[in-house]
Amino acid sequence: EVQLVESGGGLVQPGRSMKLSCAASGFTFNNYDMAWVCQAPKKGLEWVATISYDGSSTYYRDSVKGRFTISRDNAKSTLYLQMDSLRSEDTATYYCARCDYAPFAYWGQGTLVTVSS
Amino acid sequence: DIQMTQSPASLSASLGETVTIECRASEDIYNGLAWYQQKPGKSPQLLIYNANSLHTGVPSRFSGSGSGTQYSLKINSLQSEDVASYFCQQYYDYPPYTFGAGTKLELK
């Protein structure tokens, strides 16, 4: 069974940093591209970033380019999202997702990031 | 960027009814479309990919159709467990992947 478990969310002040993790199990992690998707409170879904199966390629939405970094450790079956220079508008639940025949075929339960002073 | 316009924003239907949700892309997305279901307090789950292919484990009362810029999700014989928000998403042209704003489905 595919399992994705996010962690690392919480309350952070504007301008500070936070690193999210996503522990994967139930599949061969290094065979799949992975992604982060966010959802602001009571809002819709927004793609954040994608990383290729081997980490060689990364893609970001414009609003996070230069501030967020997606990475992975295939030996640990773990996906990361380093978020720097956080803004109030980054407040959201962040989901990791496994990419497959559809970009977001399997999702984790999400971790809430609140950016506030 | 490709814009996805989803309608209606909300709808109310009775048990056993057939429900249809529409999604329009700002340009041809060549069936690069997925539908997701998000139940209250839960993470989204994939229902349909490639516009009309059912994801593993999804009940057959769900179906997707369409082509070009117009797509739809149909739910036959609505069940209580179908109360959720539904989102379309294009993946023909990326980055960025783009989602529709969502449809909130409630029971009448």
PDB file of C-alpha atoms in Angstrom:
ATOM      1  CA  GLU A   1       0.000   0.000   0.000  1.00  0.00           C
ATOM      2  CA  VAL A   2       1.308   3.432  -0.963  1.00  0.00           C
ATOM      3  CA  GLN A   3       1.862   5.589   2.111  1.00  0.00           C
ATOM      4  CA  LEU A   4       3.015   9.203   2.216  1.00  0.00           C
ATOM      5  CA  VAL A   5       3.418  10.874   5.586  1.00  0.00           C
ATOM      6  CA  GLU A   6       4.217  14.585   5.788  1.00  0.00           C
ATOM      7  CA  SER A   7       5.770  16.306   8.773  1.00  0.00           C
ATOM      8  CA  GLY A   8       7.454  19.545   9.747  1.00  0.00           C
ATOM      9  CA  GLY A   9       4.574  22.006   9.571  1.00  0.00           C
ATOM     10  CA  GLY A  10       3.615  24.492  12.263  1.00  0.00           C
ATOM     11  CA  LEU A  11       3.614  28.185  13.081  1.00  0.00           C
ATOM     12  CA  VAL A  12       6.438  30.306  11.656  1.00  0.00           C
ATOM     13  CA  GLN A  13       7.050  34.039  11.497  1.00  0.00           C
ATOM     14  CA  PRO A  14       7.109  35.906   8.176  1.00  0.00           C
ATOM     15  CA  GLY A  15      10.569  35.934   6.632  1.00  0.00           C
ATOM     16  CA  ARG A  16      11.668  32.789   8.458  1.00  0.00           C
ATOM     17  CA  SER A  17      12.290  29.279   7.096  1.00  0.00           C
ATOM     18  CA  MET A  18      10.710  25.880   7.485  1.00  0.00           C
ATOM     19  CA  LYS A  19      11.513  22.442   6.066  1.00  0.00           C
ATOM     20  CA  LEU A  20       8.821  19.892   5.329  1.00  0.00           C
ATOM     21  CA  SER A  21       9.439  16.170   4.970  1.00  0.00           C
ATOM     22  CA  CYS A  22       7.433  13.401   3.355  1.00  0.00           C
ATOM     23  CA  ALA A  23       8.266   9.807   4.252  1.00  0.00           C
ATOM     24  CA  ALA A  24       7.261   7.338   1.553  1.00  0.00           C
ATOM     25  CA  SER A  25       6.621   3.626   1.867  1.00  0.00           C
ATOM     26  CA  GLY A  26       4.860   0.810   0.045  1.00  0.00           C
ATOM     27  CA  PHE A  27       6.521   1.458  -3.314  1.00  0.00           C
ATOM     28  CA  THR A  28       9.943   1.873  -4.910  1.00  0.00           C
ATOM     29  CA  PHE A  29      10.486   5.562  -4.178  1.00  0.00           C
ATOM     30  CA  ASN A  30      13.300   6.140  -6.676  1.00  0.00           C
ATOM     31  CA  ASN A  31      11.104   5.036  -9.583  1.00  0.00           C
ATOM     32  CA  TYR A  32       8.715   7.989  -9.323  1.00  0.00           C
ATOM     33  CA  ASP A  33       8.654  11.741  -9.733  1.00  0.00           C
ATOM     34  CA  MET A  34       7.252  13.437  -6.648  1.00  0.00           C
ATOM     35  CA  ALA A  35       5.454  16.712  -6.020  1.00  0.00           C
ATOM     36  CA  TRP A  36       4.176  19.169  -3.416  1.00  0.00           C
ATOM     37  CA  VAL A  37       0.683  20.645  -3.682  1.00  0.00           C
ATOM     38  CA  CYS A  38      -0.767  23.215  -1.296  1.00  0.00           C
ATOM     39  CA  GLN A  39      -4.225  24.318  -0.230  1.00  0.00           C
ATOM     40  CA  ALA A  40      -4.839  27.584   1.597  1.00  0.00           C
ATOM     41  CA  PRO A  41      -7.573  27.411   4.266  1.00  0.00           C
ATOM     42  CA  LYS A  42     -10.961  26.862   2.628  1.00  0.00           C
ATOM     43  CA  LYS A  43      -9.409  27.447  -0.811  1.00  0.00           C
ATOM     44  CA  GLY A  44      -8.530  25.407  -3.864  1.00  0.00           C
ATOM     45  CA  LEU A  45      -5.477  23.365  -4.761  1.00  0.00           C
ATOM     46  CA  GLU A  46      -2.208  24.810  -6.085  1.00  0.00           C
ATOM     47  CA  TRP A  47       0.734  22.892  -7.453  1.00  0.00           C
ATOM     48  CA  VAL A  48       3.971  24.003  -5.761  1.00  0.00           C
ATOM     49  CA  ALA A  49       6.885  21.969  -7.123  1.00  0.00           C
ATOM     50  CA  THR A  50       7.871  18.693  -8.777  1.00  0.00           C
ATOM     51  CA  ILE A  51      11.108  16.730  -8.722  1.00  0.00           C
ATOM     52  CA  SER A  52      12.136  13.965 -11.096  1.00  0.00           C
ATOM     53  CA  TYR A  53      12.700  10.400  -9.875  1.00  0.00           C
ATOM     54  CA  ASP A  54      16.465  10.881  -9.680  1.00  0.00           C
ATOM     55  CA  GLY A  55      16.441  14.478  -8.494  1.00  0.00           C
ATOM     56  CA  SER A  56      18.020  15.776 -11.670  1.00  0.00           C
ATOM     57  CA  SER A  57      15.094  18.004 -12.665  1.00  0.00           C
ATOM     58  CA  THR A  58      12.945  20.328 -10.598  1.00  0.00           C
ATOM     59  CA  TYR A  59      10.002  22.597 -11.463  1.00  0.00           C
ATOM     60  CA  TYR A  60       8.356  25.351  -9.402  1.00  0.00           C
ATOM     61  CA  ARG A  61       5.345  27.608  -9.586  1.00  0.00           C
ATOM     62  CA  ASP A  62       6.383  31.218 -10.171  1.00  0.00           C
ATOM     63  CA  SER A  63       5.353  32.488  -6.736  1.00  0.00           C
ATOM     64  CA  VAL A  64       7.828  30.200  -4.934  1.00  0.00           C
ATOM     65  CA  LYS A  65      10.771  30.259  -7.358  1.00  0.00           C
ATOM     66  CA  GLY A  66      13.916  31.361  -5.545  1.00  0.00           C
ATOM     67  CA  ARG A  67      12.297  30.844  -2.129  1.00  0.00           C
ATOM     68  CA  PHE A  68      11.364  27.134  -2.036  1.00  0.00           C
ATOM     69  CA  THR A  69      13.585  24.154  -2.832  1.00  0.00           C
ATOM     70  CA  ILE A  70      12.289  20.651  -3.491  1.00  0.00           C
ATOM     71  CA  SER A  71      14.717  17.782  -2.930  1.00  0.00           C
ATOM     72  CA  ARG A  72      14.746  14.089  -2.208  1.00  0.00           C
ATOM     73  CA  ASP A  73      16.842  11.420  -0.521  1.00  0.00           C
ATOM     74  CA  ASN A  74      16.201   8.180  -2.370  1.00  0.00           C
ATOM     75  CA  ALA A  75      18.198   6.173   0.164  1.00  0.00           C
ATOM     76  CA  LYS A  76      15.760   7.336   2.859  1.00  0.00           C
ATOM     77  CA  SER A  77      12.641   7.320   0.627  1.00  0.00           C
ATOM     78  CA  THR A  78      11.985  10.874   1.728  1.00  0.00           C
ATOM     79  CA  LEU A  79      10.887  14.012  -0.104  1.00  0.00           C
ATOM     80  CA  TYR A  80      11.626  17.496   1.223  1.00  0.00           C
ATOM     81  CA  LEU A  81      10.451  21.067   0.740  1.00  0.00           C
ATOM     82  CA  GLN A  82      12.729  23.791   2.076  1.00  0.00           C
ATOM     83  CA  MET A  83      10.728  26.990   2.389  1.00  0.00           C
ATOM     84  CA  ASP A  84      12.645  30.249   2.899  1.00  0.00           C
ATOM     85  CA  SER A  85      11.507  33.868   3.157  1.00  0.00           C
ATOM     86  CA  LEU A  86       8.026  32.724   4.084  1.00  0.00           C
ATOM     87  CA  ARG A  87       5.083  35.048   3.520  1.00  0.00           C
ATOM     88  CA  SER A  88       1.593  35.126   4.998  1.00  0.00           C
ATOM     89  CA  GLU A  89       0.220  34.000   1.643  1.00  0.00           C
ATOM     90  CA  ASP A  90       2.227  30.753   1.973  1.00  0.00           C
ATOM     91  CA  THR A  91      -0.131  29.714   4.787  1.00  0.00           C
ATOM     92  CA  ALA A  92      -1.643  26.426   3.639  1.00  0.00           C
ATOM     93  CA  THR A  93      -1.794  22.700   4.093  1.00  0.00           C
ATOM     94  CA  TYR A  94       1.039  21.150   2.117  1.00  0.00           C
ATOM     95  CA  TYR A  95       0.546  17.722   0.576  1.00  0.00           C
ATOM     96  CA  CYS A  96       3.165  15.520  -0.978  1.00  0.00           C
ATOM     97  CA  ALA A  97       2.047  13.443  -3.923  1.00  0.00           C
ATOM     98  CA  ARG A  98       3.406  10.617  -6.012  1.00  0.00           C
ATOM     99  CA  CYS A  99       3.382  11.234  -9.727  1.00  0.00           C
ATOM    100  CA  ASP A 100       2.266   8.382 -11.939  1.00  0.00           C
ATOM    101  CA  TYR A 101       0.008   8.147 -14.989  1.00  0.00           C
ATOM    102  CA  ALA A 102      -1.493  11.295 -13.477  1.00  0.00           C
ATOM    103  CA  PRO A 103       0.627  13.985 -11.845  1.00  0.00           C
ATOM    104  CA  PHE A 104      -0.846  13.424  -8.370  1.00  0.00           C
ATOM    105  CA  ALA A 105      -1.909   9.808  -8.228  1.00  0.00           C
ATOM    106  CA  TYR A 106      -1.387   9.329  -4.473  1.00  0.00           C
ATOM    107  CA  TRP A 107      -1.465  11.934  -1.709  1.00  0.00           C
ATOM    108  CA  GLY A 108      -0.329  12.195   1.875  1.00  0.00           C
ATOM    109  CA  GLN A 109      -2.521  13.482   4.687  1.00  0.00           C
ATOM    110  CA  GLY A 110      -0.933  16.936   4.593  1.00  0.00           C
ATOM    111  CA  THR A 111       0.866  19.194   7.061  1.00  0.00           C
ATOM    112  CA  LEU A 112      -0.344  22.693   7.959  1.00  0.00           C
ATOM    113  CA  VAL A 113       2.022  25.638   7.669  1.00  0.00           C
ATOM    114  CA  THR A 114       0.887  28.891   9.268  1.00  0.00           C
ATOM    115  CA  VAL A 115       2.931  32.015   8.561  1.00  0.00           C
ATOM    116  CA  SER A 116       2.087  34.678  11.095  1.00  0.00           C
ATOM    117  CA  SER A 117       3.741  37.014  13.569  1.00  0.00           C
TER     118      SER A 117
ATOM    119  CA  ASP B   1      -0.599  29.269 -18.334  1.00  0.00           C
ATOM    120  CA  ILE B   2      -3.713  27.205 -19.062  1.00  0.00           C
ATOM    121  CA  GLN B   3      -6.726  28.351 -17.064  1.00  0.00           C
ATOM    122  CA  MET B   4      -9.305  25.837 -15.863  1.00  0.00           C
ATOM    123  CA  THR B   5     -12.875  27.019 -15.346  1.00  0.00           C
ATOM    124  CA  GLN B   6     -15.029  24.630 -13.341  1.00  0.00           C
ATOM    125  CA  SER B   7     -18.806  24.732 -12.909  1.00  0.00           C
ATOM    126  CA  PRO B   8     -20.919  24.817 -10.940  1.00  0.00           C
ATOM    127  CA  ALA B   9     -19.132  26.088  -7.827  1.00  0.00           C
ATOM    128  CA  SER B  10     -21.605  24.180  -5.704  1.00  0.00           C
ATOM    129  CA  LEU B  11     -24.547  21.890  -6.179  1.00  0.00           C
ATOM    130  CA  SER B  12     -27.078  20.038  -4.147  1.00  0.00           C
ATOM    131  CA  ALA B  13     -28.438  16.663  -5.246  1.00  0.00           C
ATOM    132  CA  SER B  14     -30.526  13.799  -3.882  1.00  0.00           C
ATOM    133  CA  LEU B  15     -29.417  10.252  -3.185  1.00  0.00           C
ATOM    134  CA  GLY B  16     -29.634   8.131  -6.330  1.00  0.00           C
ATOM    135  CA  GLU B  17     -29.501  11.156  -8.615  1.00  0.00           C
ATOM    136  CA  THR B  18     -27.013  11.609 -11.468  1.00  0.00           C
ATOM    137  CA  VAL B  19     -24.671  14.574 -11.120  1.00  0.00           C
ATOM    138  CA  THR B  20     -22.462  16.228 -13.749  1.00  0.00           C
ATOM    139  CA  ILE B  21     -19.593  18.645 -13.136  1.00  0.00           C
ATOM    140  CA  GLU B  22     -18.008  20.562 -16.008  1.00  0.00           C
ATOM    141  CA  CYS B  23     -14.499  21.827 -16.594  1.00  0.00           C
ATOM    142  CA  ARG B  24     -13.380  24.089 -19.433  1.00  0.00           C
ATOM    143  CA  ALA B  25      -9.738  24.688 -20.351  1.00  0.00           C
ATOM    144  CA  SER B  26      -8.523  27.953 -21.866  1.00  0.00           C
ATOM    145  CA  GLU B  27      -6.964  25.955 -24.718  1.00  0.00           C
ATOM    146  CA  ASP B  28      -6.915  22.392 -26.020  1.00  0.00           C
ATOM    147  CA  ILE B  29      -5.426  20.047 -23.398  1.00  0.00           C
ATOM    148  CA  TYR B  30      -5.667  16.849 -25.473  1.00  0.00           C
ATOM    149  CA  ASN B  31      -7.269  14.777 -22.709  1.00  0.00           C
ATOM    150  CA  GLY B  32      -4.508  15.648 -20.229  1.00  0.00           C
ATOM    151  CA  LEU B  33      -7.087  16.015 -17.465  1.00  0.00           C
ATOM    152  CA  ALA B  34      -7.602  14.500 -14.040  1.00  0.00           C
ATOM    153  CA  TRP B  35     -10.454  14.682 -11.521  1.00  0.00           C
ATOM    154  CA  TYR B  36      -9.911  14.578  -7.764  1.00  0.00           C
ATOM    155  CA  GLN B  37     -12.317  14.080  -4.876  1.00  0.00           C
ATOM    156  CA  GLN B  38     -11.684  15.715  -1.509  1.00  0.00           C
ATOM    157  CA  LYS B  39     -13.917  14.692   1.372  1.00  0.00           C
ATOM    158  CA  PRO B  40     -14.254  17.112   4.307  1.00  0.00           C
ATOM    159  CA  GLY B  41     -11.083  17.176   6.405  1.00  0.00           C
ATOM    160  CA  LYS B  42      -9.278  14.723   4.143  1.00  0.00           C
ATOM    161  CA  SER B  43      -6.637  14.885   1.441  1.00  0.00           C
ATOM    162  CA  PRO B  44      -7.614  14.815  -2.247  1.00  0.00           C
ATOM    163  CA  GLN B  45      -7.847  11.455  -3.994  1.00  0.00           C
ATOM    164  CA  LEU B  46      -7.472  10.756  -7.707  1.00  0.00           C
ATOM    165  CA  LEU B  47     -10.668   9.601  -9.424  1.00  0.00           C
ATOM    166  CA  ILE B  48     -10.091   9.928 -13.164  1.00  0.00           C
ATOM    167  CA  TYR B  49      -7.003  10.445 -15.346  1.00  0.00           C
ATOM    168  CA  ASN B  50      -6.505  10.958 -19.067  1.00  0.00           C
ATOM    169  CA  ALA B  51     -10.012  12.463 -19.031  1.00  0.00           C
ATOM    170  CA  ASN B  52     -11.834   9.107 -18.940  1.00  0.00           C
ATOM    171  CA  SER B  53      -9.706   6.431 -17.213  1.00  0.00           C
ATOM    172  CA  LEU B  54     -10.818   5.262 -13.792  1.00  0.00           C
ATOM    173  CA  HIS B  55      -8.127   5.189 -11.088  1.00  0.00           C
ATOM    174  CA  THR B  56      -7.616   1.938  -9.166  1.00  0.00           C
ATOM    175  CA  GLY B  57     -10.345   1.259  -6.637  1.00  0.00           C
ATOM    176  CA  VAL B  58     -12.693   4.044  -7.765  1.00  0.00           C
ATOM    177  CA  PRO B  59     -16.339   2.945  -8.017  1.00  0.00           C
ATOM    178  CA  SER B  60     -17.703   2.548 -11.533  1.00  0.00           C
ATOM    179  CA  ARG B  61     -20.488   5.073 -10.862  1.00  0.00           C
ATOM    180  CA  PHE B  62     -17.817   7.713 -11.531  1.00  0.00           C
ATOM    181  CA  SER B  63     -16.973   8.451 -15.150  1.00  0.00           C
ATOM    182  CA  GLY B  64     -15.163  11.117 -17.117  1.00  0.00           C
ATOM    183  CA  SER B  65     -15.611  12.326 -20.658  1.00  0.00           C
ATOM    184  CA  GLY B  66     -14.758  15.148 -23.006  1.00  0.00           C
ATOM    185  CA  SER B  67     -12.138  16.340 -25.416  1.00  0.00           C
ATOM    186  CA  GLY B  68     -10.455  19.516 -26.591  1.00  0.00           C
ATOM    187  CA  THR B  69     -11.317  22.201 -24.067  1.00  0.00           C
ATOM    188  CA  GLN B  70     -14.512  20.728 -22.560  1.00  0.00           C
ATOM    189  CA  TYR B  71     -14.580  17.919 -19.976  1.00  0.00           C
ATOM    190  CA  SER B  72     -17.046  16.536 -17.495  1.00  0.00           C
ATOM    191  CA  LEU B  73     -17.253  14.262 -14.476  1.00  0.00           C
ATOM    192  CA  LYS B  74     -20.443  12.260 -14.011  1.00  0.00           C
ATOM    193  CA  ILE B  75     -21.554  10.532 -10.847  1.00  0.00           C
ATOM    194  CA  ASN B  76     -24.344   8.010 -11.364  1.00  0.00           C
ATOM    195  CA  SER B  77     -26.638   6.997  -8.531  1.00  0.00           C
ATOM    196  CA  LEU B  78     -25.291   9.467  -5.972  1.00  0.00           C
ATOM    197  CA  GLN B  79     -24.315   7.934  -2.630  1.00  0.00           C
ATOM    198  CA  SER B  80     -23.934   9.674   0.742  1.00  0.00           C
ATOM    199  CA  GLU B  81     -20.180   9.003   0.700  1.00  0.00           C
ATOM    200  CA  ASP B  82     -19.890  11.097  -2.478  1.00  0.00           C
ATOM    201  CA  VAL B  83     -20.416  14.311  -0.504  1.00  0.00           C
ATOM    202  CA  ALA B  84     -17.137  16.087  -1.190  1.00  0.00           C
ATOM    203  CA  SER B  85     -15.427  18.767  -3.214  1.00  0.00           C
ATOM    204  CA  TYR B  86     -14.305  17.860  -6.716  1.00  0.00           C
ATOM    205  CA  PHE B  87     -11.428  19.434  -8.622  1.00  0.00           C
ATOM    206  CA  CYS B  88     -10.318  19.132 -12.221  1.00  0.00           C
ATOM    207  CA  GLN B  89      -6.652  19.552 -13.152  1.00  0.00           C
ATOM    208  CA  GLN B  90      -4.825  19.802 -16.474  1.00  0.00           C
ATOM    209  CA  TYR B  91      -1.434  18.217 -17.070  1.00  0.00           C
ATOM    210  CA  TYR B  92      -1.088  18.608 -20.814  1.00  0.00           C
ATOM    211  CA  ASP B  93       0.996  21.793 -20.556  1.00  0.00           C
ATOM    212  CA  TYR B  94       3.201  22.319 -17.533  1.00  0.00           C
ATOM    213  CA  PRO B  95       4.677  23.884 -15.569  1.00  0.00           C
ATOM    214  CA  PRO B  96       2.465  24.954 -14.032  1.00  0.00           C
ATOM    215  CA  TYR B  97      -0.096  22.228 -13.468  1.00  0.00           C
ATOM    216  CA  THR B  98      -3.386  24.065 -12.974  1.00  0.00           C
ATOM    217  CA  PHE B  99      -6.559  23.161 -11.109  1.00  0.00           C
ATOM    218  CA  GLY B 100     -10.144  24.248 -11.390  1.00  0.00           C
ATOM    219  CA  ALA B 101     -11.563  26.170  -8.433  1.00  0.00           C
ATOM    220  CA  GLY B 102     -13.594  23.184  -7.293  1.00  0.00           C
ATOM    221  CA  THR B 103     -17.213  22.071  -6.974  1.00  0.00           C
ATOM    222  CA  LYS B 104     -18.746  21.451  -3.573  1.00  0.00           C
ATOM    223  CA  LEU B 105     -21.323  18.660  -3.728  1.00  0.00           C
ATOM    224  CA  GLU B 106     -23.905  18.407  -0.970  1.00  0.00           C
ATOM    225  CA  LEU B 107     -26.955  16.249  -0.369  1.00  0.00           C
ATOM    226  CA  LYS B 108     -30.383  17.773  -0.825  1.00  0.00           C
TER     227      LYS B 108
END
